[in-house]
Tab-separated table of C-alpha atoms in Angstrom:
chain	number	residue	atom	x	y	z
A	1	MET	CA	96.532	96.693	112.134
A	2	ARG	CA	95.445	95.542	108.671
A	3	ILE	CA	97.615	97.038	105.893
A	4	LEU	CA	96.865	96.997	102.163
A	5	LEU	CA	99.944	97.212	99.958
A	6	THR	CA	99.810	98.344	96.351
A	7	ASN	CA	101.995	100.081	93.784
A	8	ASP	CA	102.166	101.244	90.172
A	9	ASP	CA	105.224	99.283	89.056
A	10	GLY	CA	103.298	96.006	89.142
A	11	ILE	CA	103.034	92.827	91.215
A	12	LEU	CA	106.544	91.631	90.259
A	13	ALA	CA	108.344	94.932	90.959
A	14	PRO	CA	111.319	94.888	93.358
A	15	GLY	CA	109.866	97.963	95.091
A	16	LEU	CA	106.854	95.913	96.169
A	17	ARG	CA	109.195	93.454	97.889
A	18	SER	CA	110.792	96.429	99.686
A	19	LEU	CA	107.342	97.599	100.754
A	20	GLU	CA	106.543	94.123	102.099
A	21	LYS	CA	109.750	94.217	104.155
A	22	ILE	CA	108.764	97.623	105.569
A	23	ALA	CA	105.179	96.586	106.280
A	24	ARG	CA	106.199	93.343	108.050
A	25	GLN	CA	107.915	95.516	110.666
A	26	LEU	CA	104.535	97.156	111.349
A	27	SER	CA	102.037	94.288	111.227
A	28	LYS	CA	101.456	90.648	110.270
A	29	ASP	CA	98.034	91.391	108.755
A	30	LEU	CA	99.154	92.310	105.227
A	31	TRP	CA	97.251	92.195	101.950
A	32	VAL	CA	98.707	92.891	98.512
A	33	VAL	CA	96.598	94.012	95.531
A	34	ALA	CA	98.784	95.375	92.725
A	35	PRO	CA	98.608	95.846	88.951
A	36	ASP	CA	99.737	92.830	86.914
A	37	TYR	CA	101.863	95.073	84.661
A	38	GLU	CA	103.763	98.319	85.143
A	39	GLN	CA	101.435	101.345	85.319
A	40	SER	CA	103.980	104.145	85.647
A	41	GLY	CA	102.446	107.465	84.683
A	42	ALA	CA	98.968	105.961	85.167
A	43	SER	CA	98.008	108.902	87.378
A	44	HIS	CA	94.618	108.664	89.084
A	45	SER	CA	93.199	106.859	86.052
A	46	LEU	CA	90.276	104.504	86.383
A	47	THR	CA	89.526	101.704	83.946
A	48	LEU	CA	86.012	102.531	82.742
A	49	THR	CA	85.913	101.234	79.143
A	50	GLN	CA	87.473	97.805	79.856
A	51	PRO	CA	86.717	94.909	82.195
A	52	LEU	CA	89.038	94.278	85.119
A	53	ARG	CA	90.608	90.841	85.517
A	54	VAL	CA	91.941	89.531	88.810
A	55	ARG	CA	94.494	86.755	89.378
A	56	LYS	CA	94.968	85.251	92.831
A	57	VAL	CA	98.614	84.792	93.782
A	58	ASN	CA	97.684	83.514	97.252
A	59	SER	CA	94.862	84.126	99.736
A	60	ARG	CA	96.228	87.605	100.576
A	61	LYS	CA	97.893	88.607	97.301
A	62	TYR	CA	96.173	89.506	94.027
A	63	ALA	CA	97.225	90.872	90.633
A	64	VAL	CA	94.696	93.126	88.864
A	65	ARG	CA	94.807	93.915	85.163
A	66	GLY	CA	94.154	97.591	85.792
A	67	THR	CA	95.566	100.798	87.220
A	68	PRO	CA	96.655	101.445	90.830
A	69	THR	CA	93.314	103.214	91.419
A	70	ASP	CA	91.481	100.139	90.109
A	71	CYS	CA	93.531	97.985	92.499
A	72	VAL	CA	92.509	99.992	95.570
A	73	ILE	CA	88.849	100.009	94.558
A	74	MET	CA	88.921	96.252	93.844
A	75	ALA	CA	90.733	95.566	97.110
A	76	ILE	CA	88.298	97.522	99.273
A	77	ASP	CA	85.084	96.642	97.474
A	78	VAL	CA	85.672	93.057	96.380
A	79	LEU	CA	88.822	91.286	97.551
A	80	LEU	CA	88.937	92.382	101.213
A	81	LYS	CA	85.160	92.694	101.481
A	82	GLY	CA	84.214	93.468	105.065
A	83	GLN	CA	87.846	93.654	106.185
A	84	LYS	CA	88.608	97.316	105.551
A	85	PRO	CA	92.322	98.027	106.013
A	86	ASP	CA	93.531	100.499	108.652
A	87	LEU	CA	96.327	101.753	106.412
A	88	ILE	CA	97.249	101.755	102.718
A	89	LEU	CA	100.893	101.841	101.666
A	90	SER	CA	101.655	102.488	97.992
A	91	GLY	CA	105.098	101.845	96.541
A	92	VAL	CA	107.949	101.673	96.965
A	93	ASN	CA	108.016	103.429	93.619
A	94	ARG	CA	111.048	103.035	91.391
A	95	GLY	CA	111.902	106.743	91.120
A	96	GLY	CA	110.868	109.880	92.949
A	97	ASN	CA	107.414	111.430	93.066
A	98	LEU	CA	108.406	115.052	93.526
A	99	GLY	CA	106.970	118.400	92.489
A	100	GLU	CA	104.235	118.089	89.878
A	101	ASP	CA	105.110	114.388	89.401
A	102	VAL	CA	102.418	113.839	92.004
A	103	THR	CA	99.730	114.681	89.439
A	104	TYR	CA	101.008	111.989	87.028
A	105	SER	CA	101.932	109.317	89.509
A	106	GLY	CA	100.073	106.039	89.872
A	107	THR	CA	101.780	105.555	93.248
A	108	ILE	CA	100.289	108.797	94.580
A	109	ALA	CA	96.964	107.998	92.909
A	110	ALA	CA	96.560	104.756	94.865
A	111	ALA	CA	97.037	106.764	98.062
A	112	MET	CA	94.546	109.380	96.763
A	113	GLU	CA	91.975	106.645	96.195
A	114	GLY	CA	92.562	105.198	99.658
A	115	THR	CA	92.091	108.684	101.119
A	116	LEU	CA	88.849	109.186	99.165
A	117	LEU	CA	87.659	105.870	100.610
A	118	GLY	CA	88.442	107.123	104.128
A	119	ILE	CA	91.590	105.058	104.771
A	120	PRO	CA	94.862	106.696	105.937
A	121	SER	CA	97.253	106.318	102.999
A	122	ILE	CA	100.960	106.846	102.450
A	123	ALA	CA	102.888	106.837	99.154
A	124	LEU	CA	106.583	105.858	99.259
A	125	SER	CA	109.144	106.433	96.498
A	126	GLN	CA	112.847	105.694	96.168
A	127	ASN	CA	114.759	108.222	94.067
A	128	TYR	CA	117.571	106.937	91.848
A	129	LYS	CA	119.811	108.062	89.028
A	130	HIS	CA	118.939	106.930	85.522
A	131	GLN	CA	120.932	103.795	84.601
A	132	HIS	CA	122.239	103.381	88.161
A	133	PRO	CA	121.064	100.696	90.609
A	134	VAL	CA	118.152	101.670	92.883
A	135	LYS	CA	119.148	101.870	96.559
A	136	TRP	CA	116.087	99.985	97.859
A	137	ALA	CA	117.868	99.405	101.188
A	138	THR	CA	117.475	103.132	101.970
A	139	ALA	CA	113.672	102.948	101.857
A	140	GLU	CA	113.725	99.566	103.625
A	141	HIS	CA	115.935	100.865	106.424
A	142	HIS	CA	113.998	104.091	107.153
A	143	GLY	CA	110.434	103.293	106.002
A	144	ALA	CA	108.901	101.636	109.064
A	145	ALA	CA	110.176	104.254	111.529
A	146	ILE	CA	108.736	107.130	109.480
A	147	ILE	CA	105.385	105.392	109.062
A	148	ARG	CA	105.216	104.744	112.825
A	149	LYS	CA	105.892	108.436	113.571
A	150	LEU	CA	103.265	109.520	111.041
A	151	LEU	CA	100.652	107.147	112.465
A	152	LYS	CA	101.391	108.411	115.979
A	153	GLN	CA	100.812	112.038	114.885
A	154	GLY	CA	97.900	111.313	112.564
A	155	TRP	CA	96.696	113.569	109.736
A	156	PRO	CA	93.337	114.836	108.433
A	157	ARG	CA	90.993	112.414	106.698
A	158	ASP	CA	91.152	114.243	103.341
A	159	VAL	CA	94.955	114.355	103.218
A	160	LEU	CA	97.490	111.764	102.072
A	161	ILE	CA	101.199	111.575	102.846
A	162	ASN	CA	103.937	111.526	100.197
A	163	VAL	CA	107.306	110.158	101.371
A	164	ASN	CA	110.430	110.228	99.174
A	165	PHE	CA	113.751	108.549	99.925
A	166	PRO	CA	116.974	110.053	98.547
A	167	ASP	CA	119.493	108.322	96.278
A	168	VAL	CA	122.092	107.824	99.021
A	169	VAL	CA	123.034	104.727	101.058
A	170	HIS	CA	120.926	104.471	104.192
A	171	GLY	CA	123.644	105.538	106.617
A	172	GLN	CA	124.182	108.786	104.726
A	173	VAL	CA	120.587	110.032	104.866
A	174	SER	CA	120.772	113.628	106.142
A	175	GLY	CA	117.446	113.538	108.027
A	176	VAL	CA	113.669	113.613	107.653
A	177	GLU	CA	112.070	116.911	106.602
A	178	VAL	CA	108.418	117.878	106.300
A	179	VAL	CA	108.215	120.161	103.255
A	180	ARG	CA	105.872	121.528	100.595
A	181	GLN	CA	105.517	120.178	97.066
A	182	GLY	CA	108.120	121.767	94.771
A	183	LYS	CA	108.035	122.649	91.106
A	184	ARG	CA	110.228	121.335	88.327
A	185	ASP	CA	111.378	123.295	85.347
A	186	LEU	CA	109.555	121.571	82.505
A	187	SER	CA	111.297	123.222	79.594
A	188	ASP	CA	113.390	120.120	78.999
A	189	LEU	CA	110.588	117.806	77.932
A	190	VAL	CA	111.913	115.007	75.734
A	191	ILE	CA	109.945	113.397	72.904
A	192	ASP	CA	111.763	110.883	70.727
A	193	ASP	CA	110.711	110.847	67.081
A	194	ARG	CA	111.368	107.309	65.774
A	195	VAL	CA	110.537	104.996	62.873
A	196	ASP	CA	109.353	101.419	63.431
A	197	ALA	CA	110.567	98.266	61.642
A	198	ARG	CA	107.891	98.816	58.962
A	199	GLY	CA	109.044	102.394	58.317
A	200	VAL	CA	106.047	103.934	60.104
A	201	PRO	CA	106.825	106.892	62.393
A	202	TYR	CA	106.077	106.830	66.104
A	203	TYR	CA	106.890	108.934	69.175
A	204	TRP	CA	108.078	108.125	72.647
A	205	ILE	CA	107.748	110.434	75.658
A	206	GLY	CA	111.003	110.566	77.591
A	207	PHE	CA	111.920	111.724	81.066
A	208	ARG	CA	111.699	115.312	82.158
A	209	ARG	CA	114.836	116.561	83.818
A	210	GLN	CA	115.274	118.943	86.674
A	211	LEU	CA	116.990	122.149	85.582
A	212	GLY	CA	118.527	124.636	87.972
A	213	ALA	CA	118.448	124.445	91.772
A	214	PRO	CA	115.107	123.576	93.396
A	215	ALA	CA	113.726	125.653	96.286
A	216	GLU	CA	115.209	124.427	99.570
A	217	ASP	CA	111.923	124.095	101.468
A	218	THR	CA	110.443	121.640	98.938
A	219	ASP	CA	110.473	117.882	98.333
A	220	LEU	CA	112.882	118.493	95.427
A	221	GLY	CA	115.204	120.483	97.689
A	222	VAL	CA	115.285	117.856	100.450
A	223	ILE	CA	115.999	114.998	98.024
A	224	ALA	CA	118.759	117.053	96.366
A	225	ARG	CA	120.536	117.349	99.736
A	226	GLY	CA	120.154	113.647	100.603
A	227	GLY	CA	117.230	113.865	103.028
A	228	ILE	CA	113.908	112.031	103.253
A	229	SER	CA	110.988	114.294	102.328
A	230	VAL	CA	107.494	114.045	103.836
A	231	THR	CA	104.743	116.094	102.161
A	232	PRO	CA	101.042	116.131	103.092
A	233	LEU	CA	98.870	116.399	99.950
A	234	GLN	CA	95.219	117.397	99.613
A	235	LEU	CA	92.556	116.470	97.054
A	236	ASP	CA	90.802	119.837	97.073
A	237	LEU	CA	92.583	121.645	94.233
A	238	THR	CA	90.711	124.949	94.605
A	239	HIS	CA	93.074	127.938	94.255
A	240	ARG	CA	91.657	130.196	96.977
A	241	SER	CA	93.086	133.582	96.011
A	242	THR	CA	91.971	133.235	92.380
A	243	LEU	CA	88.580	132.051	93.643
A	244	ARG	CA	88.195	135.280	95.634
A	245	ARG	CA	89.376	137.472	92.775
A	246	LEU	CA	87.217	135.888	90.047
A	247	LYS	CA	84.218	135.805	92.380
A	248	ALA	CA	84.362	139.581	92.649
A	249	ALA	CA	85.149	140.187	88.973
A	250	LEU	CA	83.381	137.614	86.868
A	251	PRO	CA	79.592	137.454	86.742
B	1	MET	CA	94.796	134.134	69.167
B	2	ARG	CA	95.925	130.562	68.540
B	3	ILE	CA	93.760	127.987	70.366
B	4	LEU	CA	94.548	124.306	70.840
B	5	LEU	CA	91.485	122.111	71.321
B	6	THR	CA	91.615	118.695	72.943
B	7	ASN	CA	89.433	116.357	74.992
B	8	ASP	CA	89.284	112.938	76.620
B	9	ASP	CA	86.258	111.527	74.793
B	10	GLY	CA	88.213	111.189	71.562
B	11	ILE	CA	88.492	112.798	68.135
B	12	LEU	CA	85.001	111.661	67.050
B	13	ALA	CA	83.164	112.786	70.199
B	14	PRO	CA	80.167	115.138	69.802
B	15	GLY	CA	81.554	117.286	72.622
B	16	LEU	CA	84.603	118.105	70.484
B	17	ARG	CA	82.281	119.451	67.784
B	18	SER	CA	80.628	121.616	70.459
B	19	LEU	CA	84.054	122.858	71.514
B	20	GLU	CA	84.896	123.739	67.909
B	21	LYS	CA	81.668	125.761	67.679
B	22	ILE	CA	82.594	127.637	70.863
B	23	ALA	CA	86.192	128.235	69.769
B	24	ARG	CA	85.207	129.527	66.311
B	25	GLN	CA	83.444	132.414	68.088
B	26	LEU	CA	86.793	133.335	69.659
B	27	SER	CA	89.326	132.843	66.855
B	28	LYS	CA	89.960	131.426	63.390
B	29	ASP	CA	93.384	130.052	64.367
B	30	LEU	CA	92.273	126.674	65.750
B	31	TRP	CA	94.221	123.431	66.119
B	32	VAL	CA	92.776	120.104	67.246
B	33	VAL	CA	94.894	117.321	68.789
B	34	ALA	CA	92.707	114.709	70.497
B	35	PRO	CA	92.922	111.022	71.479
B	36	ASP	CA	91.835	108.583	68.768
B	37	TYR	CA	89.704	106.655	71.278
B	38	GLU	CA	87.759	107.536	74.389
B	39	GLN	CA	90.057	108.146	77.398
B	40	SER	CA	87.485	108.849	80.106
B	41	GLY	CA	89.002	108.334	83.535
B	42	ALA	CA	92.480	108.644	82.005
B	43	SER	CA	93.378	111.267	84.616
B	44	HIS	CA	96.751	112.950	84.202
B	45	SER	CA	98.218	109.714	82.837
B	46	LEU	CA	101.178	109.762	80.485
B	47	THR	CA	101.991	106.955	78.055
B	48	LEU	CA	105.497	105.915	79.070
B	49	THR	CA	105.638	102.184	78.282
B	50	GLN	CA	104.138	102.384	74.768
B	51	PRO	CA	104.895	104.311	71.596
B	52	LEU	CA	102.548	107.114	70.533
B	53	ARG	CA	101.018	107.023	67.068
B	54	VAL	CA	99.654	110.100	65.304
B	55	ARG	CA	97.130	110.244	62.450
B	56	LYS	CA	96.650	113.468	60.504
B	57	VAL	CA	92.993	114.305	59.869
B	58	ASN	CA	93.903	117.582	58.141
B	59	SER	CA	96.696	120.160	58.450
B	60	ARG	CA	95.293	121.443	61.756
B	61	LYS	CA	93.638	118.323	63.185
B	62	TYR	CA	95.395	115.212	64.533
B	63	ALA	CA	94.345	112.029	66.329
B	64	VAL	CA	96.864	110.607	68.828
B	65	ARG	CA	96.788	107.044	70.126
B	66	GLY	CA	97.378	108.175	73.684
B	67	THR	CA	95.913	110.021	76.641
B	68	PRO	CA	94.778	113.676	76.793
B	69	THR	CA	98.092	114.541	78.492
B	70	ASP	CA	99.977	112.832	75.652
B	71	CYS	CA	97.929	114.898	73.173
B	72	VAL	CA	98.896	118.216	74.745
B	73	ILE	CA	102.570	117.248	74.928
B	74	MET	CA	102.539	116.028	71.304
B	75	ALA	CA	100.719	119.172	70.160
B	76	ILE	CA	103.108	121.597	71.821
B	77	ASP	CA	106.344	119.730	71.231
B	78	VAL	CA	105.812	118.150	67.825
B	79	LEU	CA	102.674	119.033	65.878
B	80	LEU	CA	102.505	122.815	66.464
B	81	LYS	CA	106.288	123.148	66.772
B	82	GLY	CA	107.189	126.821	67.022
B	83	GLN	CA	103.555	127.913	67.047
B	84	LYS	CA	102.761	127.766	70.760
B	85	PRO	CA	99.039	128.302	71.390
B	86	ASP	CA	97.774	131.246	73.451
B	87	LEU	CA	94.986	129.157	74.987
B	88	ILE	CA	94.104	125.491	75.469
B	89	LEU	CA	90.469	124.424	75.665
B	90	SER	CA	89.727	120.869	76.789
B	91	GLY	CA	86.290	119.306	76.312
B	92	VAL	CA	83.443	119.686	76.074
B	93	ASN	CA	83.377	116.596	78.274
B	94	ARG	CA	80.373	114.297	78.162
B	95	GLY	CA	79.483	114.530	81.844
B	96	GLY	CA	80.458	116.812	84.713
B	97	ASN	CA	83.891	117.144	86.273
B	98	LEU	CA	82.868	118.078	89.782
B	99	GLY	CA	84.268	117.530	93.264
B	100	GLU	CA	87.024	114.925	93.328
B	101	ASP	CA	86.194	113.952	89.714
B	102	VAL	CA	88.873	116.471	88.841
B	103	THR	CA	91.568	114.066	90.053
B	104	TYR	CA	90.360	111.287	87.705
B	105	SER	CA	89.425	113.395	84.703
B	106	GLY	CA	91.329	113.314	81.434
B	107	THR	CA	89.595	116.588	80.486
B	108	ILE	CA	91.033	118.352	83.520
B	109	ALA	CA	94.397	116.632	82.993
B	110	ALA	CA	94.805	118.134	79.511
B	111	ALA	CA	94.273	121.573	81.070
B	112	MET	CA	96.748	120.662	83.848
B	113	GLU	CA	99.348	119.744	81.254
B	114	GLY	CA	98.757	122.979	79.351
B	115	THR	CA	99.189	124.904	82.603
B	116	LEU	CA	102.437	123.062	83.393
B	117	LEU	CA	103.644	124.060	79.921
B	118	GLY	CA	102.824	127.703	80.673
B	119	ILE	CA	99.698	128.042	78.521
B	120	PRO	CA	96.398	129.383	79.953
B	121	SER	CA	94.043	126.390	79.956
B	122	ILE	CA	90.327	125.886	80.515
B	123	ALA	CA	88.433	122.600	80.935
B	124	LEU	CA	84.754	122.535	79.925
B	125	SER	CA	82.213	119.851	80.839
B	126	GLN	CA	78.512	119.376	80.122
B	127	ASN	CA	76.585	117.634	82.884
B	128	TYR	CA	73.804	115.222	81.890
B	129	LYS	CA	71.580	112.557	83.369
B	130	HIS	CA	72.509	108.937	82.722
B	131	GLN	CA	70.555	107.564	79.718
B	132	HIS	CA	69.224	111.019	78.817
B	133	PRO	CA	70.412	113.099	75.837
B	134	VAL	CA	73.287	115.515	76.519
B	135	LYS	CA	72.255	119.192	76.203
B	136	TRP	CA	75.312	120.257	74.189
B	137	ALA	CA	73.523	123.443	73.152
B	138	THR	CA	73.854	124.740	76.725
B	139	ALA	CA	77.667	124.628	76.596
B	140	GLU	CA	77.646	125.925	73.014
B	141	HIS	CA	75.400	128.862	73.898
B	142	HIS	CA	77.290	130.044	76.996
B	143	GLY	CA	80.860	128.818	76.410
B	144	ALA	CA	82.391	131.645	74.369
B	145	ALA	CA	81.073	134.441	76.617
B	146	ILE	CA	82.493	132.813	79.752
B	147	ILE	CA	85.869	132.190	78.121
B	148	ARG	CA	86.005	135.840	76.965
B	149	LYS	CA	85.288	137.078	80.509
B	150	LEU	CA	87.921	134.738	81.956
B	151	LEU	CA	90.560	135.843	79.438
B	152	LYS	CA	89.774	139.487	80.200
B	153	GLN	CA	90.321	138.911	83.944
B	154	GLY	CA	93.251	136.539	83.576
B	155	TRP	CA	94.444	134.068	86.211
B	156	PRO	CA	97.813	132.982	87.671
B	157	ARG	CA	100.204	130.960	85.554
B	158	ASP	CA	100.064	127.879	87.791
B	159	VAL	CA	96.239	127.733	87.892
B	160	LEU	CA	93.734	126.218	85.456
B	161	ILE	CA	90.034	126.925	85.140
B	162	ASN	CA	87.328	124.260	85.426
B	163	VAL	CA	83.951	125.210	83.871
B	164	ASN	CA	80.853	123.004	84.224
B	165	PHE	CA	77.541	123.494	82.414
B	166	PRO	CA	74.316	122.296	84.060
B	167	ASP	CA	71.849	119.798	82.636
B	168	VAL	CA	69.212	122.414	81.738
B	169	VAL	CA	68.317	123.995	78.392
B	170	HIS	CA	70.389	127.085	77.720
B	171	GLY	CA	67.638	129.623	78.411
B	172	GLN	CA	67.089	128.173	81.896
B	173	VAL	CA	70.654	128.521	83.149
B	174	SER	CA	70.419	130.283	86.521
B	175	GLY	CA	73.733	132.175	86.209
B	176	VAL	CA	77.501	131.848	86.375
B	177	GLU	CA	79.068	131.266	89.805
B	178	VAL	CA	82.726	131.133	90.831
B	179	VAL	CA	82.925	128.438	93.508
B	180	ARG	CA	85.276	126.009	95.233
B	181	GLN	CA	85.665	122.327	94.397
B	182	GLY	CA	83.063	120.251	96.254
B	183	LYS	CA	83.179	116.732	97.648
B	184	ARG	CA	81.034	113.774	96.704
B	185	ASP	CA	79.918	111.073	99.025
B	186	LEU	CA	81.774	108.042	97.728
B	187	SER	CA	80.066	105.356	99.761
B	188	ASP	CA	78.003	104.325	96.749
B	189	LEU	CA	80.825	102.975	94.634
B	190	VAL	CA	79.531	100.398	92.146
B	191	ILE	CA	81.535	97.392	90.950
B	192	ASP	CA	79.778	94.866	88.738
B	193	ASP	CA	80.864	91.268	89.223
B	194	ARG	CA	80.266	89.474	85.889
B	195	VAL	CA	81.139	86.286	84.006
B	196	ASP	CA	82.349	86.363	80.406
B	197	ALA	CA	81.202	84.141	77.523
B	198	ARG	CA	83.887	81.597	78.462
B	199	GLY	CA	82.705	81.451	82.069
B	200	VAL	CA	85.678	83.468	83.387
B	201	PRO	CA	84.847	86.136	85.994
B	202	TYR	CA	85.567	89.804	85.406
B	203	TYR	CA	84.694	93.108	87.056
B	204	TRP	CA	83.473	96.449	85.771
B	205	ILE	CA	83.772	99.746	87.648
B	206	GLY	CA	80.486	101.650	87.501
B	207	PHE	CA	79.517	105.236	88.195
B	208	ARG	CA	79.692	106.794	91.581
B	209	ARG	CA	76.527	108.582	92.568
B	210	GLN	CA	76.044	111.746	94.529
B	211	LEU	CA	74.272	111.089	97.815
B	212	GLY	CA	72.710	113.806	99.925
B	213	ALA	CA	72.746	117.539	99.254
B	214	PRO	CA	76.074	119.057	98.180
B	215	ALA	CA	77.412	122.215	99.857
B	216	GLU	CA	75.917	125.307	98.173
B	217	ASP	CA	79.188	127.161	97.606
B	218	THR	CA	80.712	124.329	95.551
B	219	ASP	CA	80.726	123.218	91.912
B	220	LEU	CA	78.343	120.403	92.894
B	221	GLY	CA	75.988	122.893	94.531
B	222	VAL	CA	75.906	125.285	91.551
B	223	ILE	CA	75.249	122.476	89.050
B	224	ALA	CA	72.476	121.093	91.282
B	225	ARG	CA	70.661	124.461	91.085
B	226	GLY	CA	71.081	124.811	87.309
B	227	GLY	CA	73.991	127.251	87.214
B	228	ILE	CA	77.318	127.265	85.409
B	229	SER	CA	80.233	126.669	87.799
B	230	VAL	CA	83.707	128.188	87.382
B	231	THR	CA	86.450	126.831	89.670
B	232	PRO	CA	90.147	127.792	89.620
B	233	LEU	CA	92.336	124.743	90.325
B	234	GLN	CA	95.980	124.584	91.390
B	235	LEU	CA	98.669	121.935	90.858
B	236	ASP	CA	100.396	122.436	94.204
B	237	LEU	CA	98.614	119.853	96.356
B	238	THR	CA	100.460	120.682	99.600
B	239	HIS	CA	98.072	120.712	102.571
B	240	ARG	CA	99.437	123.740	104.452
B	241	SER	CA	97.982	123.228	107.939
B	242	THR	CA	99.132	119.598	108.087
B	243	LEU	CA	102.523	120.727	106.779
B	244	ARG	CA	102.867	123.136	109.697
B	245	ARG	CA	101.688	120.589	112.262
B	246	LEU	CA	103.902	117.710	111.070
B	247	LYS	CA	106.879	120.036	110.695
B	248	ALA	CA	106.681	120.816	114.389
B	249	ALA	CA	105.921	117.267	115.486
B	250	LEU	CA	107.743	114.836	113.254
B	251	PRO	CA	111.546	114.734	113.145
């Protein structure tokens, strides 16, 4: 089984080393194509107005000056030419990809791109508390077993899988739960208003924080109770009930 | 009615002027917050590792050095502080946002962000043929009437509306159709392999082309027959049938 590894935290990220540890338990045929710098919040962005540069780390590991989506496209179309992977693993992201995070996330986006290109793709993220160490060992301990189970079951060609690991030591994980995407309360959006060393103002977008208790049957709910969440995501965003209603009402 | 206008082609884009023409037919209370440079393919990306800079064009028009998502956040949280808009219009994009384009599109992303912030949001895009002039007059002629109809009907709080105008002159538009998101055939992905003036290789991601005939009841199908497509999009990406299947099979 040929596996392509990528991420959005960049080629030097500790989470990529965790992903390599997980993937080595599944196969020896591993390729790594990851962004040269951190691309957090890159979403499903494509580099269209800039050239892409590629640096070879070794014969199976490349750093791309681009987004996670660029990395997957470059891997499939150029770097692994004729050696299409059987699986794409994206991560392990430093921080959760829960609720509507999935629309911003470069980690999810790489798995979206793999899915669009017809390759089964899984995104993996390790939740942590701000200014606390990341418990990478939790993802490393449970990752391979979950991926094996998912591959055994399979999933539709136009669907990707989003896996999140909780911020607890690996022995305290409460279980694995398949759940829907949750929703955060976004009222606590943080923008810092600052002044640079020349006295010119600038702004910095900060983290959004979860307020209140998340719904139990969601990714947010599972992570809050120390479980591993598994959520299948689709790329068809059509809202069916509104489609039916507007179809009758509009023209 | 206070309307916030934004886009992903940047503050100087002709499509933004078209959007202003459309919006002036709906209200006099218009605000513009758009990226200073083109952000095509920016998707729902957030600028997290860089500061945001803002330039004031006039008291109701600002250019942000950031993505479309950054623009909406900056508009709501900083620039229009205490004057929350009733509607966000994003576009008019130079080129369609059809099928899985919606996951890459900065135009759609601005409307996603507005929706997450609880503001009704509509993305508008004008299809055109590569190396042919863009028929902005088509969007300008039909835009306000469609927006009025949509506002009259309303749509759920967690849904955004994606409107695409066809590449025909405005009198030849075949009608308005509410349809689902389609799917392109992505096998014709184009990456240019080039060498720069110093002899160093680089790559450039090109356009993806539609192959074959798109399904008739999709955005791609409507645009192909010269109609205006209206598609409601959701931010919950959960794939329900796979959720049910994995829930039974996995743990």
